[in-house]
Amino acid sequence: MSKSSKAPSSRGSTKPGDARRKPDGGAARKVTEDELLAKGAEHITPDDVLSIGRATKGFLVSNTASGVVFTKFRVRDMDSNRTLFEVKTPEEDVEAMLADPASTVDSEREVHYVLPAAILKLQRLAAFIEFKVGAEPVQNFHMVEVHYFGERKLKVFNFNFGFCIPGSLNTCEHIYEIPELEQCVIDEMVACPKGTISDSFYFANGRLVMHNKCAYTYVKS
């Protein structure tokens, strides 16, 4: 029997255009994707991925490092309680990916969502996540998710999942406080299908173990 745990809702965001600062008050230096690839996944830190100037073209870590498979993802509008979209991985696929992580090809690590443009004006979203852990425990599981439109960093979210026991089925719901976007930026995002991209970086004990990507297309209803 699989075990379940539920983490409390958590919040984390930055306002659009926030620059990361060095301790002395200067702007942090941006790093490139090539620099991080040369550094190696075992040495990439959360601060490193926050210093990238735009969405990556590829993946910074192989798909065999995490021992975690995401099984369900649902987003709802907090104010109306309306579910905006929901996806679920078939159980047989989950078990196959846990048994042989290398069977997951890179194309399956990048998702494309087609969403109503009205979602860009919502203030609070709730993201429900369900994931299953393989045979080994995952210590200090932590996600850094960065949303970009071109070279514009729209928002950043930091979530801590904590300790995940072997074989467990874990659920958590995070509350996204959405930074307000100017109408001209929304218009640009709607006019550029797949131009908005998020990089989701997952760390265990401070080590990068998973990297997934999403591209977004916004359509007027």
Short mmCIF file of C-alpha atoms in Angstrom, two decimals, residues 60-169:
data_model
loop_
_atom_site.label_atom_id
_atom_site.label_comp_id
_atom_site.label_asym_id
_atom_site.label_seq_id
_atom_site.Cartn_x
_atom_site.Cartn_y
_atom_site.Cartn_z
CA LEU A 60 20.32 21.14 -16.90
CA VAL A 61 20.11 17.62 -15.47
CA SER A 62 19.33 14.16 -16.83
CA ASN A 63 15.94 12.57 -16.23
CA THR A 64 17.37 9.73 -14.13
CA ALA A 65 18.44 11.63 -11.02
CA SER A 66 15.32 12.31 -8.98
CA GLY A 67 13.46 9.10 -8.13
CA VAL A 68 10.23 11.15 -8.26
CA VAL A 69 7.35 11.01 -10.75
CA PHE A 70 4.60 13.62 -10.84
CA THR A 71 1.21 11.94 -11.13
CA LYS A 72 -1.35 14.76 -11.05
CA PHE A 73 -1.44 18.51 -11.49
CA ARG A 74 -4.48 20.75 -11.06
CA VAL A 75 -4.83 24.54 -11.08
CA ARG A 76 -7.86 26.41 -9.80
CA ASP A 77 -8.84 30.03 -9.33
CA MET A 78 -8.81 30.71 -5.60
CA ASP A 79 -11.51 33.36 -5.75
CA SER A 80 -14.11 31.44 -7.78
CA ASN A 81 -12.87 27.91 -6.85
CA ARG A 82 -13.11 27.05 -10.55
CA THR A 83 -10.73 24.39 -11.88
CA LEU A 84 -8.81 25.85 -14.82
CA PHE A 85 -7.09 22.65 -15.93
CA GLU A 86 -6.07 19.23 -14.64
CA VAL A 87 -3.73 16.55 -15.94
CA LYS A 88 -3.06 13.04 -14.62
CA THR A 89 -0.42 10.44 -15.47
CA PRO A 90 -1.77 6.88 -15.95
CA GLU A 91 -0.73 4.57 -13.10
CA GLU A 92 1.02 2.12 -15.46
CA ASP A 93 3.16 4.96 -16.82
CA VAL A 94 4.06 6.09 -13.30
CA GLU A 95 5.31 2.65 -12.33
CA ALA A 96 7.25 2.29 -15.60
CA MET A 97 8.99 5.64 -15.09
CA LEU A 98 9.92 4.79 -11.48
CA ALA A 99 11.27 1.41 -12.55
CA ASP A 100 13.25 2.84 -15.49
CA PRO A 101 13.73 6.64 -15.31
CA ALA A 102 15.75 6.57 -18.53
CA SER A 103 12.58 5.55 -20.41
CA THR A 104 11.32 9.14 -20.05
CA VAL A 105 12.44 11.05 -23.14
CA ASP A 106 13.16 14.77 -23.04
CA SER A 107 10.02 15.59 -25.05
CA GLU A 108 7.93 14.22 -22.16
CA ARG A 109 9.61 16.65 -19.76
CA GLU A 110 8.27 19.68 -21.63
CA VAL A 111 4.53 20.38 -21.53
CA HIS A 112 2.49 22.83 -23.61
CA TYR A 113 -0.60 24.39 -22.02
CA VAL A 114 -3.25 26.33 -23.95
CA LEU A 115 -5.00 28.62 -21.47
CA PRO A 116 -7.59 31.40 -21.60
CA ALA A 117 -6.01 34.85 -21.66
CA ALA A 118 -8.23 35.84 -18.73
CA ILE A 119 -6.01 33.73 -16.45
CA LEU A 120 -3.33 36.42 -16.76
CA LYS A 121 -5.53 38.81 -14.78
CA LEU A 122 -6.29 36.45 -11.89
CA GLN A 123 -4.76 37.37 -8.55
CA ARG A 124 -4.52 34.02 -6.77
CA LEU A 125 -4.17 30.50 -8.12
CA ALA A 126 -4.01 27.22 -6.21
CA ALA A 127 -1.78 24.53 -7.69
CA PHE A 128 -2.41 20.97 -6.48
CA ILE A 129 0.47 18.58 -7.04
CA GLU A 130 0.62 14.83 -6.50
CA PHE A 131 3.86 12.88 -6.89
CA LYS A 132 5.18 9.42 -6.12
CA VAL A 133 8.60 8.61 -4.69
CA GLY A 134 10.62 5.58 -5.74
CA ALA A 135 12.61 3.15 -3.61
CA GLU A 136 14.93 5.76 -2.07
CA PRO A 137 13.96 8.62 0.31
CA VAL A 138 14.17 12.18 -0.99
CA GLN A 139 15.67 14.62 1.51
CA ASN A 140 14.76 18.33 1.59
CA PHE A 141 12.83 18.27 -1.68
CA HIS A 142 12.62 21.84 -2.94
CA MET A 143 11.30 23.46 -6.13
CA VAL A 144 12.32 26.74 -7.76
CA GLU A 145 10.02 27.72 -10.62
CA VAL A 146 10.81 30.69 -12.86
CA HIS A 147 8.42 32.13 -15.47
CA TYR A 148 9.78 34.09 -18.43
CA PHE A 149 8.42 35.96 -21.40
CA GLY A 150 11.41 36.35 -23.69
CA GLU A 151 14.14 37.88 -21.50
CA ARG A 152 11.58 39.30 -19.07
CA LYS A 153 11.38 37.42 -15.76
CA LEU A 154 7.68 37.48 -14.86
CA LYS A 155 7.64 35.70 -11.52
CA VAL A 156 9.51 33.28 -9.29
CA PHE A 157 8.09 30.68 -6.91
CA ASN A 158 9.95 28.75 -4.19
CA PHE A 159 8.30 25.72 -2.59
CA ASN A 160 9.61 23.27 0.01
CA PHE A 161 8.21 19.74 0.03
CA GLY A 162 10.46 18.57 2.85
CA PHE A 163 11.33 14.92 3.47
CA CYS A 164 9.62 12.30 1.27
CA ILE A 165 9.66 8.68 2.40
CA PRO A 166 10.32 5.78 -0.04
CA GLY A 167 7.26 4.53 -1.91
CA SER A 168 5.10 7.40 -0.71
CA LEU A 169 2.36 9.14 -2.65
#
